[in-house]
Amino acid sequence: MEKSFSERIFLNHSSEEFKQLALTIFQYQITNNPTYAAFVKGIKKSGESIRHFEEIPYMPVEFFKNHTILCGNEEPEEVFKSSGTTGMVQSKHPVKEVSIYQESFRKAFELFYGAAEDTIILALLPSYLERTGSSLIYMVEDLIGLSNNTSSGYFLYNHADLFATLKQLRQSSKRVILIGVTYALLDFVEAYKISFPDLIVMETGGMKGKRKEMIREELHKQLAEGFGVPCIHSEYGMTELLSQAYSDGNGVFRCPPWMRIAIRDINDPLSLLNAGVTGGINIIDLANLHSCSFIATQDLGKRQEDGSFEVIGRFDNSDIRGCNLLVQ
């Protein structure tokens, strides 16, 4: 049965097929994941009582910090860890079948950007490279390998080398993507300016305590001017997920077919809101087959009728009170 799950996850589901598969995976996870089962029981629900897709409970993402979120007792093939400053508790995501993660990010990348083999991939991710257990580094390393191009690779703090590479690649006939953590991209454009209109610049978010936070419009304007591009792309992902959403500009993210967004009421975290209303972002990630596919994040956002969404900000300590009640 688990094998059929894996085969079915990455199909181009109709809305009804997605809902039915999500319900099937919910039943698998509530039966085999003790932490998720305890959470569902704690909010006075049961597997038998959940009959409809809209009734599936979303587990607060904070559970990944203090609990093992895993179906079954087998040793995971990988354990991804979140970044964090000294003293912070890291989230840990044990991944039972890393091949599912690999298939998820490969298929999503190709869906949004075309084959990695036809792309030159540059990475400016110093804070991620300097630690272990990053799911982002795992993904980027794999895509760089698939690109099979000598120009693809990492740049740590060697901005001069990156600048020289970008100048050279302006003449390339291949698609060029620069994936960078936000603060490192800002550091680069403060030292160098280039006009490379065909370059795809993808920021992965996060100042990581390195710089003052900026609103998206201001950030993207500064980066677009520095790289000489019409817009800035973004990736929405996290340690606790095995899928990513992508934005090709204006902060509007789109999900691959096996990932969906729902918006919850910030004062009643078990209630979902209609499209166009701001609330907490809930994520359904079918690729999280052996952990938990139903996650209540700490991000605020708004979903549109077509399933695209915007990330508006993060809960502060007072806003997240509804989730805290569930965690306790």
XYZ file of C-alpha atoms in Angstrom:
328
model
C 0.000 0.000 0.000
C 2.804 2.432 0.851
C 4.337 1.854 -2.572
C 1.054 2.836 -4.236
C 1.085 6.029 -2.142
C 4.501 6.935 -3.527
C 3.400 6.256 -7.070
C 0.218 8.299 -6.706
C 1.634 11.378 -4.965
C 3.126 13.053 -8.021
C 0.254 12.613 -10.449
C -1.484 15.688 -11.840
C -4.513 15.305 -9.593
C -7.956 16.709 -10.144
C -9.338 18.504 -7.096
C -11.409 15.492 -6.096
C -8.534 13.029 -6.606
C -6.274 15.211 -4.442
C -8.856 15.276 -1.653
C -9.325 11.513 -1.722
C -5.581 10.835 -1.676
C -5.125 13.334 1.169
C -7.788 11.495 3.191
C -6.071 8.159 2.504
C -2.708 9.555 3.603
C -4.329 11.092 6.687
C -5.618 7.669 7.731
C -2.159 6.152 7.149
C -0.472 8.860 9.219
C -2.911 8.882 12.119
C -2.466 5.097 12.350
C 1.336 5.055 12.065
C 2.529 8.412 13.443
C 2.110 8.441 17.257
C 2.759 12.184 17.605
C 0.198 13.169 15.000
C -2.293 10.693 16.437
C -1.811 12.193 19.919
C -2.305 15.706 18.534
C -5.529 14.724 16.774
C -6.781 13.051 19.935
C -5.808 16.133 21.945
C -8.149 18.325 19.922
C -10.986 15.842 20.498
C -10.904 14.302 17.025
C -10.408 10.745 15.842
C -9.563 9.020 12.607
C -13.095 7.651 12.409
C -14.643 11.108 12.802
C -12.736 12.639 9.884
C -14.838 11.902 6.815
C -14.177 14.920 4.634
C -11.029 16.592 3.333
C -11.901 19.912 4.998
C -12.003 18.221 8.435
C -8.368 16.994 8.396
C -6.502 18.572 11.355
C -3.296 20.519 10.683
C -0.481 19.877 13.159
C 1.421 22.975 14.392
C 4.859 23.140 12.770
C 6.430 23.666 16.218
C 5.946 19.952 16.930
C 8.985 19.274 14.756
C 11.118 20.986 17.423
C 10.273 18.729 20.345
C 8.812 15.539 18.911
C 9.773 12.830 16.449
C 7.421 13.203 13.493
C 7.706 9.849 11.769
C 5.512 6.935 10.723
C 6.770 3.570 11.954
C 9.934 2.645 13.818
C 12.452 2.362 10.967
C 15.559 4.505 11.008
C 15.192 7.484 8.649
C 17.541 7.739 5.678
C 18.079 11.471 6.341
C 17.318 13.924 9.138
C 16.958 17.507 7.943
C 17.479 20.281 10.487
C 16.375 23.888 10.475
C 18.758 26.789 10.838
C 18.707 28.747 14.074
C 20.745 31.051 16.233
C 22.599 29.771 19.285
C 20.203 28.588 21.973
C 17.259 28.071 19.631
C 15.668 24.651 19.371
C 16.060 23.327 15.828
C 13.288 21.601 13.975
C 14.191 18.087 12.889
C 12.502 16.314 10.010
C 13.344 12.602 9.777
C 12.927 11.442 6.173
C 12.185 7.755 5.823
C 12.529 7.657 2.015
C 14.769 10.405 0.685
C 13.882 9.302 -2.855
C 10.418 10.842 -2.320
C 12.021 14.202 -1.473
C 14.277 13.891 -4.493
C 11.365 13.164 -6.803
C 9.395 16.048 -5.302
C 11.993 18.774 -5.832
C 13.125 17.454 -9.209
C 9.599 17.329 -10.601
C 8.690 20.729 -9.134
C 11.823 22.388 -10.506
C 11.158 20.980 -13.962
C 7.508 22.000 -13.765
C 8.353 25.648 -13.014
C 11.749 26.105 -14.696
C 12.355 23.285 -17.150
C 14.898 20.483 -16.990
C 17.892 20.976 -14.693
C 20.029 19.505 -17.473
C 19.271 22.605 -19.556
C 20.070 25.031 -16.739
C 23.194 26.564 -15.222
C 22.600 26.711 -11.463
C 24.564 29.089 -9.251
C 24.104 29.057 -5.472
C 24.871 31.815 -2.961
C 23.897 30.084 0.295
C 26.723 30.680 2.805
C 24.762 30.208 6.035
C 23.303 26.938 4.767
C 26.654 25.589 3.585
C 28.204 26.300 6.968
C 25.963 23.855 8.810
C 24.835 20.272 8.375
C 21.403 18.827 7.686
C 20.028 21.490 5.323
C 17.268 20.222 3.044
C 17.884 23.234 0.773
C 21.546 22.287 0.294
C 20.529 18.689 -0.413
C 18.197 19.925 -3.143
C 20.596 22.448 -4.690
C 23.504 19.971 -4.716
C 21.334 17.457 -6.550
C 20.157 20.034 -9.113
C 23.722 21.270 -9.671
C 24.743 17.660 -10.322
C 21.881 17.197 -12.779
C 22.829 20.382 -14.609
C 26.124 18.707 -15.572
C 27.671 22.078 -16.391
C 31.104 23.217 -15.207
C 29.766 26.732 -14.624
C 27.216 25.468 -12.074
C 28.265 25.549 -8.434
C 28.436 27.293 -5.069
C 29.824 30.672 -4.095
C 30.471 31.151 -0.395
C 31.743 34.702 0.215
C 33.716 34.980 -3.032
C 31.504 37.661 -4.561
C 34.188 38.723 -7.021
C 34.183 35.223 -8.522
C 30.387 35.275 -8.748
C 30.480 38.654 -10.488
C 33.034 37.374 -13.014
C 30.954 34.244 -13.631
C 27.779 36.248 -14.192
C 29.525 38.539 -16.679
C 30.764 35.501 -18.579
C 27.375 33.760 -18.551
C 25.560 36.736 -20.067
C 26.677 35.296 -23.401
C 25.393 31.803 -22.616
C 22.495 30.339 -24.575
C 21.441 28.295 -21.525
C 19.047 29.345 -18.804
C 20.943 30.677 -15.756
C 19.446 30.609 -12.248
C 21.066 32.166 -9.185
C 19.608 30.750 -5.955
C 20.547 32.809 -2.912
C 19.684 33.437 0.704
C 18.290 36.962 0.952
C 20.995 38.645 3.017
C 23.791 37.228 0.821
C 22.109 38.513 -2.346
C 21.838 41.958 -0.738
C 25.493 41.847 0.292
C 26.398 41.069 -3.321
C 24.413 43.901 -4.958
C 25.795 46.407 -2.467
C 29.284 45.600 -3.757
C 28.553 44.797 -7.424
C 26.100 45.862 -10.105
C 25.394 43.955 -13.300
C 22.853 44.112 -16.106
C 21.737 40.536 -16.837
C 18.046 40.698 -17.888
C 17.799 36.968 -18.714
C 19.161 35.885 -15.313
C 16.650 34.276 -12.948
C 17.417 35.439 -9.411
C 15.645 33.304 -6.803
C 15.726 34.372 -3.175
C 15.057 31.682 -0.603
C 14.081 34.116 2.159
C 15.601 34.765 5.524
C 17.897 37.434 6.875
C 18.991 34.848 9.473
C 19.755 37.638 11.932
C 22.337 39.041 9.531
C 20.459 42.145 8.420
C 17.402 44.224 9.199
C 14.197 42.725 7.828
C 12.769 44.458 4.758
C 9.338 44.472 3.157
C 9.215 42.367 0.011
C 8.640 45.243 -2.418
C 11.662 47.144 -1.149
C 13.842 44.023 -1.088
C 12.912 42.912 -4.604
C 13.326 46.428 -6.011
C 16.868 46.616 -4.610
C 17.799 43.153 -5.898
C 16.236 43.711 -9.327
C 18.187 46.934 -9.760
C 21.421 45.316 -8.614
C 21.184 42.359 -10.989
C 19.534 44.266 -13.839
C 16.568 41.887 -14.006
C 12.855 42.666 -14.458
C 11.720 40.779 -11.351
C 12.887 38.546 -8.500
C 11.747 34.952 -8.117
C 11.237 33.314 -4.722
C 11.129 29.836 -3.247
C 8.765 28.947 -0.394
C 9.945 25.894 1.453
C 10.976 24.793 4.921
C 12.718 22.000 6.764
C 9.377 20.501 7.757
C 8.222 20.098 4.140
C 9.414 17.966 1.246
C 7.851 20.214 -1.412
C 8.392 23.810 -2.479
C 6.225 26.524 -3.991
C 7.723 29.062 -6.384
C 7.052 32.672 -7.316
C 8.126 34.178 -10.628
C 7.557 37.700 -9.370
C 5.279 39.963 -7.306
C 5.378 37.588 -4.331
C 2.659 35.293 -5.712
C 3.520 31.634 -5.088
C 2.217 28.601 -6.941
C 2.319 25.025 -5.711
C 3.101 21.815 -7.571
C 0.064 19.512 -7.960
C 0.873 17.482 -4.823
C 0.958 20.555 -2.538
C -1.953 22.799 -1.539
C -2.496 25.798 0.717
C -5.358 26.494 3.113
C -5.784 29.582 5.305
C -6.885 29.290 8.929
C -8.549 31.811 11.208
C -5.885 33.252 13.546
C -8.345 33.280 16.448
C -9.822 29.846 15.737
C -7.038 27.671 14.277
C -9.400 24.788 13.503
C -11.500 26.956 11.160
C -10.522 27.583 7.533
C -11.094 30.851 5.675
C -12.239 31.615 2.160
C -9.992 32.828 -0.643
C -8.895 36.447 -0.385
C -8.915 36.554 3.432
C -5.691 36.873 5.450
C -4.905 34.231 8.057
C -2.426 31.535 9.047
C -0.971 29.418 6.264
C -1.759 25.703 6.452
C 0.043 23.403 4.043
C -0.892 20.025 2.619
C 2.270 18.358 1.339
C 1.538 14.860 0.080
C 5.289 14.256 -0.299
C 5.486 14.300 3.527
C 4.139 10.775 3.302
C 6.038 9.271 6.234
C 5.970 12.287 8.574
C 2.929 14.599 8.529
C 1.316 15.995 5.392
C -0.890 18.531 7.190
C 1.083 21.420 8.703
C -0.057 24.654 10.347
C 2.824 27.091 9.758
C 3.735 30.285 11.583
C 3.322 32.305 8.394
C 0.515 34.718 7.618
C -0.833 34.754 4.096
C -3.704 34.945 1.683
C -4.890 32.350 -0.848
C -6.483 33.162 -4.193
C -9.247 31.222 -5.948
C -6.747 29.622 -8.352
C -4.724 28.168 -5.447
C -1.862 30.679 -5.646
C -0.959 32.469 -2.435
C 0.961 35.361 -0.906
C 3.072 35.319 2.244
C 2.373 38.483 4.204
C 4.458 37.957 7.325
C 4.836 35.837 10.434
C 2.843 35.506 13.613
C 4.229 37.398 16.556
C 3.987 35.894 20.047
C 0.513 37.272 20.639
C -0.897 36.279 17.238
C 0.131 32.666 17.642
C -1.861 32.121 20.832
C -4.316 29.792 19.082
C -1.554 27.474 17.953
C 0.114 27.598 21.357
C -3.034 26.259 22.941
C -2.849 23.269 20.644
C 0.837 22.719 21.301
C 0.267 22.657 25.046
